[in-house]
Short mmCIF file of C-alpha atoms in Angstrom, two decimals:
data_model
loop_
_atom_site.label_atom_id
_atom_site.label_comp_id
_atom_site.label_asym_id
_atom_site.label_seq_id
_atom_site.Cartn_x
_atom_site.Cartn_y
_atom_site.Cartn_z
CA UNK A 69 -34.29 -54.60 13.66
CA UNK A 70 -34.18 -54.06 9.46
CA UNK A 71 -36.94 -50.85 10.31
CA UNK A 72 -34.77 -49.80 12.92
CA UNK A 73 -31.45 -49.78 10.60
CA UNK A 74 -33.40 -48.12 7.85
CA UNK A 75 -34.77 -45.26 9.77
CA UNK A 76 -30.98 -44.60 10.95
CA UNK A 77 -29.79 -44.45 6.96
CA UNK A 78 -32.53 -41.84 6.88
CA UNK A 79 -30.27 -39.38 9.32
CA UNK A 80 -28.86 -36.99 6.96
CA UNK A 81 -24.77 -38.46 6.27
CA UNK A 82 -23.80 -35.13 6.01
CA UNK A 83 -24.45 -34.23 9.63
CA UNK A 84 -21.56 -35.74 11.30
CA UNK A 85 -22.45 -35.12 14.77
CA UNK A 86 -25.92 -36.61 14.48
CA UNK A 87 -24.13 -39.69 12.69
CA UNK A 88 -22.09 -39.99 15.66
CA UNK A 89 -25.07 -38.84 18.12
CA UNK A 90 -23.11 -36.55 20.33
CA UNK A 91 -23.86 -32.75 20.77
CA UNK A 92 -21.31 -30.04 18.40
CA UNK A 93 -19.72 -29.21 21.82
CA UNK A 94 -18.79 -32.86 22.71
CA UNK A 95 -15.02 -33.64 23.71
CA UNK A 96 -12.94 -36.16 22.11
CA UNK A 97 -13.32 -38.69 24.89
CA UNK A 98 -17.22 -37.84 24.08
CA UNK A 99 -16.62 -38.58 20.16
CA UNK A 100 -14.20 -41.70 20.86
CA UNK A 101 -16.45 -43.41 23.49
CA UNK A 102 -19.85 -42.94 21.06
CA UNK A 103 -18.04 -43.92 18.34
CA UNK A 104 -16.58 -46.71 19.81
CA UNK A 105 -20.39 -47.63 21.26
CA UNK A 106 -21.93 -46.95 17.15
CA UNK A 107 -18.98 -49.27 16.06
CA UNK A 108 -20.22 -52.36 18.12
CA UNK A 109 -24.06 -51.62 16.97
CA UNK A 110 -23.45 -51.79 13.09
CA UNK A 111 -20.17 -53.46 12.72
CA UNK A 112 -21.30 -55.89 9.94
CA UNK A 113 -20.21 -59.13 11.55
CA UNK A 114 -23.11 -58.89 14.21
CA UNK A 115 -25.26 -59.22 11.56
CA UNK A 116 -26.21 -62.62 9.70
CA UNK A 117 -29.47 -61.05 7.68
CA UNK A 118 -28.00 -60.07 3.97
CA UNK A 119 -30.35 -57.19 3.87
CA UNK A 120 -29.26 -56.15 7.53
CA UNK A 121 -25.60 -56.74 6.83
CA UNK A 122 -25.38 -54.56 4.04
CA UNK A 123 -27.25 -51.41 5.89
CA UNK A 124 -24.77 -51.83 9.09
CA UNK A 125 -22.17 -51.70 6.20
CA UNK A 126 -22.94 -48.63 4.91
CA UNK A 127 -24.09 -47.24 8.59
CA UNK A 128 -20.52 -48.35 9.90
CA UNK A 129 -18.55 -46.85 6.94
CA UNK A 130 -20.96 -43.42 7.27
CA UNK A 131 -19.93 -43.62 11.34
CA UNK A 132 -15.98 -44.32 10.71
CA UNK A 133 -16.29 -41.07 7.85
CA UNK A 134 -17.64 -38.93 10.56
CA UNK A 135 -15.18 -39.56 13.04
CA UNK A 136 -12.39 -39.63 11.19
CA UNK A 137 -13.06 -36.00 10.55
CA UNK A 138 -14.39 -34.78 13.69
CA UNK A 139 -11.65 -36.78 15.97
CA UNK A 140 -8.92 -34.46 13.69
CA UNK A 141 -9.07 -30.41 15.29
CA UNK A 142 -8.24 -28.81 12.03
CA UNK A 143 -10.70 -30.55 10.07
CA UNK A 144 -13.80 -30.69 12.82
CA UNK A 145 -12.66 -26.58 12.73
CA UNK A 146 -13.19 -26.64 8.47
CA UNK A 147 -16.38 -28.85 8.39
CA UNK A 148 -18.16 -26.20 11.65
CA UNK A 149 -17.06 -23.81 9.27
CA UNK A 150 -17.86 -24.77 6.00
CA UNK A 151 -19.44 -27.95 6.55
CA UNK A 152 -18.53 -31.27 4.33
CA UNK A 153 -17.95 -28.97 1.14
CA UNK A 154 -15.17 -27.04 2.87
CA UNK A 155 -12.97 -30.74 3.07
CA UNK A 156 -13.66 -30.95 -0.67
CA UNK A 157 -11.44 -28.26 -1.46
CA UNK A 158 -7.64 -28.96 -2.61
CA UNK A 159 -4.63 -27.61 -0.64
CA UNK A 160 -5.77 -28.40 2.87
CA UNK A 161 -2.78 -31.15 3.15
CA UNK A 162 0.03 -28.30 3.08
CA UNK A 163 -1.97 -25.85 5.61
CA UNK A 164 -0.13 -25.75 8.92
CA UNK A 165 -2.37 -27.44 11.67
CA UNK A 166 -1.96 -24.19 14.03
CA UNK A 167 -5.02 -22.37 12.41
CA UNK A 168 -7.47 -20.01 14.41
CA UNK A 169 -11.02 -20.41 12.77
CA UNK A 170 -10.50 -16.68 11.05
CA UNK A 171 -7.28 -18.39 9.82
CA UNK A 172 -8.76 -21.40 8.38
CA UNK A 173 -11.84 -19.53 6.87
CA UNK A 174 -9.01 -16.27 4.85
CA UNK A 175 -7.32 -19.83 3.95
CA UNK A 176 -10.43 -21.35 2.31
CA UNK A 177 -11.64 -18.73 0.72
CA UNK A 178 -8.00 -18.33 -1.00
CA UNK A 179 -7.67 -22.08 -2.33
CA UNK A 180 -11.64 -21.89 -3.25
CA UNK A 181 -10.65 -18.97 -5.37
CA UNK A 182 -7.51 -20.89 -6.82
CA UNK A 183 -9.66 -23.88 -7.62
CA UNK A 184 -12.12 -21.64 -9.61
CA UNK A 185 -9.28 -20.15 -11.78
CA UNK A 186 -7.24 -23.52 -11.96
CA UNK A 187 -11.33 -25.03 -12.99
CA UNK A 188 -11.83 -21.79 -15.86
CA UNK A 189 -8.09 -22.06 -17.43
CA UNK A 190 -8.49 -25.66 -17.67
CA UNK A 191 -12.12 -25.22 -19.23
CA UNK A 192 -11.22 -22.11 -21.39
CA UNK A 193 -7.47 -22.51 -21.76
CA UNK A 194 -6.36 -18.81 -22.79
CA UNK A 195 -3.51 -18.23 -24.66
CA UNK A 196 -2.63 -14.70 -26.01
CA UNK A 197 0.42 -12.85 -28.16
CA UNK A 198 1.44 -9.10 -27.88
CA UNK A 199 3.86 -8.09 -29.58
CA UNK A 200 5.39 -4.84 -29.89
CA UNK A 201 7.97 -3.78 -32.70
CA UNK A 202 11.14 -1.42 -31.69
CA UNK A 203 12.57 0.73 -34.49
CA UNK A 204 16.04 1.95 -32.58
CA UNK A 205 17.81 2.25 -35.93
CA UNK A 206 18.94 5.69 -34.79
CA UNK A 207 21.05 4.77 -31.73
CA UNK A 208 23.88 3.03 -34.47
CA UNK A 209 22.72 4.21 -38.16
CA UNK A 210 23.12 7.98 -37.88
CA UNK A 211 25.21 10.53 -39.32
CA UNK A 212 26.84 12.89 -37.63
CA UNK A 213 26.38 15.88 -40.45
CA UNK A 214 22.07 14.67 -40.51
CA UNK A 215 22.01 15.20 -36.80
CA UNK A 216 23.67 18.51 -36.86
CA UNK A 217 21.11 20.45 -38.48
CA UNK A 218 17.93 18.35 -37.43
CA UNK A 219 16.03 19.75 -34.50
CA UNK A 220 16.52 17.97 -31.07
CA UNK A 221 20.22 17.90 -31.88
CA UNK A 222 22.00 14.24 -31.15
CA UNK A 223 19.43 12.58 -29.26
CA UNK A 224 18.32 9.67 -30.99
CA UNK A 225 14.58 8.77 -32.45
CA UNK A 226 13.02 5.35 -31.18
CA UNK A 227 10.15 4.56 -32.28
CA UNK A 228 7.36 1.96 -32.12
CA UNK A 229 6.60 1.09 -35.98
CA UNK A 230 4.69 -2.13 -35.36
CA UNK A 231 2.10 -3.69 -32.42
CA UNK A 232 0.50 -7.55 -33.11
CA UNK A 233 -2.49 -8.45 -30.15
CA UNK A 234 -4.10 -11.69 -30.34
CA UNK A 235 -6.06 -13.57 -28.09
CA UNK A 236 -7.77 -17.05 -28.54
CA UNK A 237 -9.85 -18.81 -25.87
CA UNK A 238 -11.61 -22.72 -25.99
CA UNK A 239 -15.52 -23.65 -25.23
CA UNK A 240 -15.83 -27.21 -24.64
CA UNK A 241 -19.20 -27.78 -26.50
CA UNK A 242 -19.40 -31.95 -25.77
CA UNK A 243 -17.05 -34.49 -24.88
CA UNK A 244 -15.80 -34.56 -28.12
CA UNK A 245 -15.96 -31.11 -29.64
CA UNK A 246 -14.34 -27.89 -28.75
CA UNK A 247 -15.29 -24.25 -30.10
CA UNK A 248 -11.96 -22.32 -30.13
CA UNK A 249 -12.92 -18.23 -30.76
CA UNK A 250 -9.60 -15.88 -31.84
CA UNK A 251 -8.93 -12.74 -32.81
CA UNK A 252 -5.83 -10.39 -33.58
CA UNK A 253 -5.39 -7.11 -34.14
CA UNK A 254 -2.27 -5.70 -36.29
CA UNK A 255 -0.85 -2.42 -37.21
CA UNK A 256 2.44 -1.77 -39.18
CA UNK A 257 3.66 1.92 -39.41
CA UNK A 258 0.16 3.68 -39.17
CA UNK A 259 -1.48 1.27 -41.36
CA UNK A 260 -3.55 -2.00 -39.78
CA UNK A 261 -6.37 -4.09 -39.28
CA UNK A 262 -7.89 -7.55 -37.75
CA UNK A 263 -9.54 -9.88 -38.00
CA UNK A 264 -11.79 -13.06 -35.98
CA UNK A 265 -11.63 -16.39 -36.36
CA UNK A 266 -13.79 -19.57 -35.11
CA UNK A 267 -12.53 -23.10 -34.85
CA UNK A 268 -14.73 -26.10 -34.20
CA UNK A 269 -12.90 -29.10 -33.33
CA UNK A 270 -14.42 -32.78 -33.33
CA UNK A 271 -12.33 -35.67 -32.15
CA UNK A 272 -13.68 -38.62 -34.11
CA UNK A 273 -11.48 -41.58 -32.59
CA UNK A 274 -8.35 -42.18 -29.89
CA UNK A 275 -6.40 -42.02 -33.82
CA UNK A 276 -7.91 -38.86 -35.12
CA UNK A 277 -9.49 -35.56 -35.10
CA UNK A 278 -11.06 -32.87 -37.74
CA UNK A 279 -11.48 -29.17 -37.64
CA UNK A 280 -13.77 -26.38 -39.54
CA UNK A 281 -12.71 -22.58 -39.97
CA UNK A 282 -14.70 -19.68 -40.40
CA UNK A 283 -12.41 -16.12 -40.50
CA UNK A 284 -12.93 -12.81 -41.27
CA UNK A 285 -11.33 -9.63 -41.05
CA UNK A 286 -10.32 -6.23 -43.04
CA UNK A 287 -7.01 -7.48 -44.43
CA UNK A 288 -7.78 -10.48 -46.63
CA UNK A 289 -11.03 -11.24 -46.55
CA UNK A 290 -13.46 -14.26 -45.24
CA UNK A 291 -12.13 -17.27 -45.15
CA UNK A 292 -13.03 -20.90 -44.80
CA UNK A 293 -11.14 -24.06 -43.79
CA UNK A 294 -10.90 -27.66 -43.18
CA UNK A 295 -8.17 -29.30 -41.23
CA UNK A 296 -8.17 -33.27 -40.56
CA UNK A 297 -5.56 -35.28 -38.19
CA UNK A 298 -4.74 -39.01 -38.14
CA UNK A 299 -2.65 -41.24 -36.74
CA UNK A 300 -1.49 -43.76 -39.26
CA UNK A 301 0.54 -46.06 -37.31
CA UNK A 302 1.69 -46.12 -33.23
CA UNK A 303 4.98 -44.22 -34.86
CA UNK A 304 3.39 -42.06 -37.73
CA UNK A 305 0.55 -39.51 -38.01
CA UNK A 306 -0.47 -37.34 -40.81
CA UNK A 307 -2.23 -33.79 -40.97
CA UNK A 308 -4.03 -32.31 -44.08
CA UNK A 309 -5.51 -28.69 -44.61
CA UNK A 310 -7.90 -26.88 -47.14
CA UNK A 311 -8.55 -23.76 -47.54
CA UNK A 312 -10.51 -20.89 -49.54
CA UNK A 313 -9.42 -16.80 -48.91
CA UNK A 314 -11.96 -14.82 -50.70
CA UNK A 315 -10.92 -11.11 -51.66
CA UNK A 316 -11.23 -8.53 -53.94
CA UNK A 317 -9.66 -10.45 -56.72
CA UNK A 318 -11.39 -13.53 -56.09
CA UNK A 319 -10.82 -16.69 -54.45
CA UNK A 320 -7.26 -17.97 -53.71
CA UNK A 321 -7.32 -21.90 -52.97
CA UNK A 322 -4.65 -23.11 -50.79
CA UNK A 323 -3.53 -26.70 -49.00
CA UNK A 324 -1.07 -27.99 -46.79
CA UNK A 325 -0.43 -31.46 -46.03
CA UNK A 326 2.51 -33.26 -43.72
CA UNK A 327 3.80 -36.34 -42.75
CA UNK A 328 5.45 -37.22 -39.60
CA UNK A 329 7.44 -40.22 -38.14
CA UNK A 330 9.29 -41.06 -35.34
CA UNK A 331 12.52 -42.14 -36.01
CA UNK A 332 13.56 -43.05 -32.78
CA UNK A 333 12.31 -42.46 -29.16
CA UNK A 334 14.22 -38.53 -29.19
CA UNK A 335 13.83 -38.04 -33.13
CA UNK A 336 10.80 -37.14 -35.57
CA UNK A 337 11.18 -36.54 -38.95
CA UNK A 338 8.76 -34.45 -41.08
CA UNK A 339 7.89 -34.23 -44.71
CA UNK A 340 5.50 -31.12 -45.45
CA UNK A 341 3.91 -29.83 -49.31
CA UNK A 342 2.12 -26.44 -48.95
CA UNK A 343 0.40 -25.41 -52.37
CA UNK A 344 -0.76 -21.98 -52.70
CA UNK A 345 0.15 -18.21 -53.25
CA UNK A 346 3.88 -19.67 -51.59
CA UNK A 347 4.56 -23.21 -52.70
CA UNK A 348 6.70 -24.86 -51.03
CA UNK A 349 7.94 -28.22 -50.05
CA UNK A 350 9.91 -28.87 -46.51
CA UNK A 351 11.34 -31.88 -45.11
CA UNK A 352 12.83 -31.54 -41.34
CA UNK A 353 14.62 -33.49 -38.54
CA UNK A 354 13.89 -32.43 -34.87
CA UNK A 355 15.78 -34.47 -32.31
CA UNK A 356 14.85 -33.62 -28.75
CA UNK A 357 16.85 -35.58 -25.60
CA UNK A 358 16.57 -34.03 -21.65
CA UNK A 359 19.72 -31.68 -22.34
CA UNK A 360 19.65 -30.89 -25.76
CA UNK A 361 17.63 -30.15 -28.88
CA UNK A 362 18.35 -30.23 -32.66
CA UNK A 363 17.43 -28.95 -35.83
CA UNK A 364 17.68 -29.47 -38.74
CA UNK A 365 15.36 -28.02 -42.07
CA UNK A 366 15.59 -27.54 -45.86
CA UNK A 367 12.82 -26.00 -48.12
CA UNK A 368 12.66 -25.82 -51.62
CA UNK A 369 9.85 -23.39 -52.81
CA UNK A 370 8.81 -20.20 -54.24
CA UNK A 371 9.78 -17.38 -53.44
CA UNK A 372 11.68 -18.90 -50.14
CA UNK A 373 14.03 -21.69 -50.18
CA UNK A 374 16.59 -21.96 -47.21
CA UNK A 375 18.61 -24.44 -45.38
CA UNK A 376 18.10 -23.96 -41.58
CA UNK A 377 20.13 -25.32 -38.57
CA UNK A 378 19.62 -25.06 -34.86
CA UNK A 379 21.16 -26.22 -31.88
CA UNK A 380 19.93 -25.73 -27.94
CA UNK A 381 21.73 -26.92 -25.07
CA UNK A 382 19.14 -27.42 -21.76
CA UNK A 383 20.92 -26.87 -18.31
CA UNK A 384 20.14 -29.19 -15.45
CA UNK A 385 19.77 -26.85 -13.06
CA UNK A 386 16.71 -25.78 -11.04
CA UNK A 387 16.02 -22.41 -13.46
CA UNK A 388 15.93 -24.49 -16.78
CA UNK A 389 18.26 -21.91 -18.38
CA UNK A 390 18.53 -23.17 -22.28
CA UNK A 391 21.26 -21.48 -24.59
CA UNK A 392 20.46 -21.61 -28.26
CA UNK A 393 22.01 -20.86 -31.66
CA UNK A 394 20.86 -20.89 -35.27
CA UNK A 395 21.75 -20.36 -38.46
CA UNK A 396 19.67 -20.09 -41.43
CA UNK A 397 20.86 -19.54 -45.15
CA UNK A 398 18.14 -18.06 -47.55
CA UNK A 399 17.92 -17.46 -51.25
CA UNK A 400 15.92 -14.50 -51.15
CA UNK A 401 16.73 -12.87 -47.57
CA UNK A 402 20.39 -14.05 -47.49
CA UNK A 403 22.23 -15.67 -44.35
CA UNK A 404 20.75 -15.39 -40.81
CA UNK A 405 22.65 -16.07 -37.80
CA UNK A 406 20.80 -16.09 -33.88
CA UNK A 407 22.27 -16.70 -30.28
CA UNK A 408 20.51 -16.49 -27.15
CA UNK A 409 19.22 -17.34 -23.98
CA UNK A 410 16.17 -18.39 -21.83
CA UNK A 411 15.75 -19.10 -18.16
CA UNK A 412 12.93 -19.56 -15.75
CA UNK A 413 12.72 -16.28 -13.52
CA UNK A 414 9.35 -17.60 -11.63
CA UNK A 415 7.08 -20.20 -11.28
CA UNK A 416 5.50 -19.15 -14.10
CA UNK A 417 7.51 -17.23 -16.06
CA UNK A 418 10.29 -17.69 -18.40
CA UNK A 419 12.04 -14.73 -20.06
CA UNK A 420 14.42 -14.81 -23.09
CA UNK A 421 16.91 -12.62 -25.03
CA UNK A 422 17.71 -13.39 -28.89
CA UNK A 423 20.42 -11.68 -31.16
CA UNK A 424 19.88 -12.22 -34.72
CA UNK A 425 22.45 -10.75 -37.42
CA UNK A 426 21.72 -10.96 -41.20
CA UNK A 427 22.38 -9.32 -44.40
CA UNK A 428 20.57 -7.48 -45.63
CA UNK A 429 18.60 -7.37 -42.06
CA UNK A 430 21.29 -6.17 -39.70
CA UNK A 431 21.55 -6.60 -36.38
CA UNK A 432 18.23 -6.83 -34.03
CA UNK A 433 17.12 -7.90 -30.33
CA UNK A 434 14.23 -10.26 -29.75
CA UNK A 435 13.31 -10.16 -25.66
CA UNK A 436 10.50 -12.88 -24.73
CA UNK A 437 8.66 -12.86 -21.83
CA UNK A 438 6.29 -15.67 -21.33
CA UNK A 439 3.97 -15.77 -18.35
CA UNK A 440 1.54 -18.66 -17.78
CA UNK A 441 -0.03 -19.11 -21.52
CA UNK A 442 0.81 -15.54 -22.71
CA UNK A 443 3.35 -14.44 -24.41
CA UNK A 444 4.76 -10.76 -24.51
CA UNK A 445 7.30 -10.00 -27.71
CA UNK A 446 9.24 -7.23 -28.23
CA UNK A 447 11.63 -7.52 -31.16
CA UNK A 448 14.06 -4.26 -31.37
CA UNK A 449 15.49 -3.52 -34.92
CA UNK A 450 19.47 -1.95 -33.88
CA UNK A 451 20.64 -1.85 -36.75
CA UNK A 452 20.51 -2.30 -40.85
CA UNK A 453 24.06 -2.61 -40.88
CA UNK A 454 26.40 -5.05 -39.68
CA UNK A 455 28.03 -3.09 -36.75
CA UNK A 456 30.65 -4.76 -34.44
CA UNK A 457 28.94 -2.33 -31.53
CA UNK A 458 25.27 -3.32 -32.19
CA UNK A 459 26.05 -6.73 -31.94
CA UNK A 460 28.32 -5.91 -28.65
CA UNK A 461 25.29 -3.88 -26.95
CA UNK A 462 22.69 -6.68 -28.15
CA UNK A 463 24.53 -8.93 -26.65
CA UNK A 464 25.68 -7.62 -23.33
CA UNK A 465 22.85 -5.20 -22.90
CA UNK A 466 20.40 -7.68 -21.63
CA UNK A 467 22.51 -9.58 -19.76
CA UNK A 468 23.77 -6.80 -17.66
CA UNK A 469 20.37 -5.66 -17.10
CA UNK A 470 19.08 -8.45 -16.23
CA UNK A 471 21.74 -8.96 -13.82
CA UNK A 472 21.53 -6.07 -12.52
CA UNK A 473 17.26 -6.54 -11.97
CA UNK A 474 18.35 -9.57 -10.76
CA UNK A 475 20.48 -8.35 -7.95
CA UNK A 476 18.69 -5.42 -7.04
CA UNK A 477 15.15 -6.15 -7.28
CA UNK A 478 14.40 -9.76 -7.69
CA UNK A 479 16.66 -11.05 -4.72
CA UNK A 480 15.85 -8.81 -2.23
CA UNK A 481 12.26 -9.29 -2.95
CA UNK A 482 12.85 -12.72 -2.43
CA UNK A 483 14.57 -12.50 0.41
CA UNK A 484 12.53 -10.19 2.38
CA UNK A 485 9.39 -12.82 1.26
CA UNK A 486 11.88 -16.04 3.38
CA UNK A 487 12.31 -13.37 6.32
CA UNK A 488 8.84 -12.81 6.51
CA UNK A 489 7.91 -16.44 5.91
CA UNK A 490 10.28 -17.34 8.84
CA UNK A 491 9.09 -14.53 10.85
CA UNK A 492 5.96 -16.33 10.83
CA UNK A 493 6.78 -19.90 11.68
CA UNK A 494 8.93 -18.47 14.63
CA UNK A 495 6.19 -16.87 16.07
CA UNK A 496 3.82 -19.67 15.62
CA UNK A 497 6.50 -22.22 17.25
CA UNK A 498 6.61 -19.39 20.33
CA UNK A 499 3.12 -19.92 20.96
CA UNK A 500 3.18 -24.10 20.18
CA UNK A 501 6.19 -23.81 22.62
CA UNK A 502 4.35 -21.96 25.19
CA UNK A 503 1.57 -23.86 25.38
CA UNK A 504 3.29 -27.18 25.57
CA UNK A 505 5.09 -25.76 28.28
CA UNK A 506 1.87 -24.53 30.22
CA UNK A 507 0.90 -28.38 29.46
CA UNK A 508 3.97 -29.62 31.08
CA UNK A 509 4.14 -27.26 33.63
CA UNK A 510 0.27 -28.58 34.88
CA UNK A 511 1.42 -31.84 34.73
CA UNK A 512 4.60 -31.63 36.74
CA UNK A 513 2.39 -29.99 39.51
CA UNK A 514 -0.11 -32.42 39.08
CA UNK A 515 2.72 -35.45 39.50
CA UNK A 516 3.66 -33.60 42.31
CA UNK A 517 0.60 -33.38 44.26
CA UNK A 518 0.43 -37.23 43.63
CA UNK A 519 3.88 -37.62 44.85
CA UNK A 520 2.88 -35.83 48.01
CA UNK A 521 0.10 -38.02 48.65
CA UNK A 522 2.03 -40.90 48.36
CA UNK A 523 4.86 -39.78 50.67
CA UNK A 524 1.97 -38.77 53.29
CA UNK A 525 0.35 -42.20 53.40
CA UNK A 526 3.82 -43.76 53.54
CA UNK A 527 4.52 -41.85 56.63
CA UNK A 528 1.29 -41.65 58.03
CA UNK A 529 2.08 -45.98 58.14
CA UNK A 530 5.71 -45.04 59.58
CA UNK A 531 6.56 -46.52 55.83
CA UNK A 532 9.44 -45.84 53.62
#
């Protein structure tokens, strides 16, 4: 009996209809009744030997696998297909069970191809910045008796005077280090450069990590640095960086180190000493609940000391729209103030609109796109002036047009995709209705014809 069980464990446990010993044609009565027979052979109980008990144990769960899959149409249709791989794949719980097998093979082939790029943005996690800089200075800051004699007449210069690319991607090396590779690319009025960076990270404990930096580039030079994290206590950690900039006038040193600790479960405070070509020292409180988040900075340094406070409200509503507002005093670049907006537009996009009026800086628009990890920025300088109608058209610009996108485009897209989508599952419940009528249809004629039989006999025996 033992050589018997152990040549059956040699039947490949990926063939499903061998396990179950029934042809690929074979019915569900067919599949039901043999496994029904295969349960009674191995089912462990029968079996008193240890050795013999625990092959009918893995025989019976190999058996109950294979019919579990083959009793169920939609996934006896993916494993013919595909074979045991094809159930492996993630997303067959929300296909609708009225496939075709051309149906079920376009739908595989899109979640394999969603599991690949779900499987290379978790392995390489991309994140990228482009950012392009708006001079539109003219629309608000010209003079009438300039215009008049400059060629082109009243129509108003924009220009692009600055563009920012950077891209940074993550090689898992081991378990426990990471090779991040970056690079940027920057240009500021016809004048630019870039530069690459690599990043080896090694986590050292659950309470710590360290880092290495290697840079270089055609604006300042190679550079090298050293970057440690640790977690001090369950409700402090600390960070501490090195670094050396080599250039033309030799090496510049810097370091930054910073202390954080929670205050209380929505509050952290922070504590930060940066030494270098900008010394500074900067202490901050950031308190962040589900509907709001706070603010609140001071630095004292050289050349830049400000006191900075900021205030976001977070909507509960199914497009986490966030308002926000700011204001910022500085010693050197004088008082900031910034309003604005973001919402979700998609499920993976979140767009946002920022005003920010200053002196001396004047009035500009910052529009933020962000779209899965990358980020598109285009700030657009209105303005070096305070002027009650830049800071009218920054403000209701955006809105209307997004309103208006909104309404024009983005609904009716949306729409038309429900239609569609509804289109769809009332055609496919015409054809589950039709054939359950068919079904019902055969048996009421088949009731019938018993029904007539009966009422024959009856009478044939001059019955009721």
């Amino acid at each position: 009996m033992a050589a018997a069980l152990e040549n059956e464990l040699e039947v490949d446990n990926e063939d499903y209809y061998s396990l179950l010993n029934v042809r690929r044609e074979a019915t569900q009565e067919e599949l039901k009744s043999s496994y029904r027979r295969l349960c009674m052979l191995y089912h462990p109980d029968k079996h008193r030997d240890p050795e013999l008990k625990r092959q009918a144990e893995q025989l019976f769960t190999y058996v109950h696998q294979a019919y579990e899959v083959l009793s169920d149409p939609q996934s006896r249709a993916i494993y013919d297909i595909f074979g045991k791989k094809g159930l492996e794949v993630e997303g067959w719980e929300v296909v609708e069970r009225k496939r075709t097998p051309a149906e079920i093979r376009e739908e595989y082939e899109r979640l394999q191809r969603e599991r690949d790029e779900r499987r290379l943005q978790q392995r390489t996690n991309p994140k990228g910045t482009i950012s392009v800089g708006i001079d539109a200075t003219d629309l608000f800051d010209r003079y009438e008796e300039d215009f008049e004699d400059a060629p082109g007449g009243g129509f108003p210069h924009i220009d692009i005077n600055r563009m920012h690319i950077s891209q940074s991607i993550e090689a898992p090396l081991t378990t426990s280090d990471t090779a991040v590779l970056s690079g940027s690319l920057s240009t500021r009025n016809g004048n630019g450069g870039g530069n690459i960076n690599l990043c080896v990270r090694r986590v050292t404990s659950a309470r710590g990590w360290g880092e290495l930096e290697f840079a270089a580039g055609d604006i300042r030079g190679p550079l090298f640095g050293m970057k440690v994290f640790r977690n001090v206590t369950a409700r402090c950690f600390v960070t501490a960086q090195w670094g050396l900039q080599f250039s033309s006038h030799g090496v510049r040193p810097s370091a930054t180190t910073m202390m954080a600790r929670h205050l209380d479960q929505n509050t952290m405070g922070y504590l930060q000493w940066r030494w270098g070509s900008q010394s500074a020292m900067t202490t901050s409180i950031v308190r962040d609940t589900k509907t709001s988040h706070f603010t609140l900075a001071l630095q004292l340094g050289v050349p830049h000391s400000y006191l900075m406070m900021s205030y976001q409200y977070k909507f509960q509503d199914e497009d986490q729209t966030k308002v926000k507002g700011s204001i910022k005093y500085d010693g050197f670049f004088g008082t900031v103030v910034e309003y604005g907006a973001e919402r979700k537009i998609s499920r993976h996009s979140v767009l946002a609109a920022t005003v920010s009026i200053g002196v001396p800086q004047g009035v500009s628009l910052k529009i933020r796109l962000n779209r899965a990890s990358q980020t598109y920025l285009f700030p657009i300088h209105l303005t070096d002036q305070i002027l009650p109608s830049a800071v009218f058209y920054a403000t209701v610009g955006p809105l209307a047009i997004y309103l208006a996108v909104q309404k024009l485009i983005i609904m009716p897209y949306v729409r038309a995709q429900k239609e569609q989508e509804l289109e769809k599952q009332k055609e496919d419940s015409a054809s589950e209705i039709a054939r359950r009528k068919q079904e019902a249809e055969a048996s009421v004629l088949l009731m019938q014809e018993s029904v007539k039989r009966i009422i024959d006999a009856e009478e044939s025996k001059m019955g009721l």
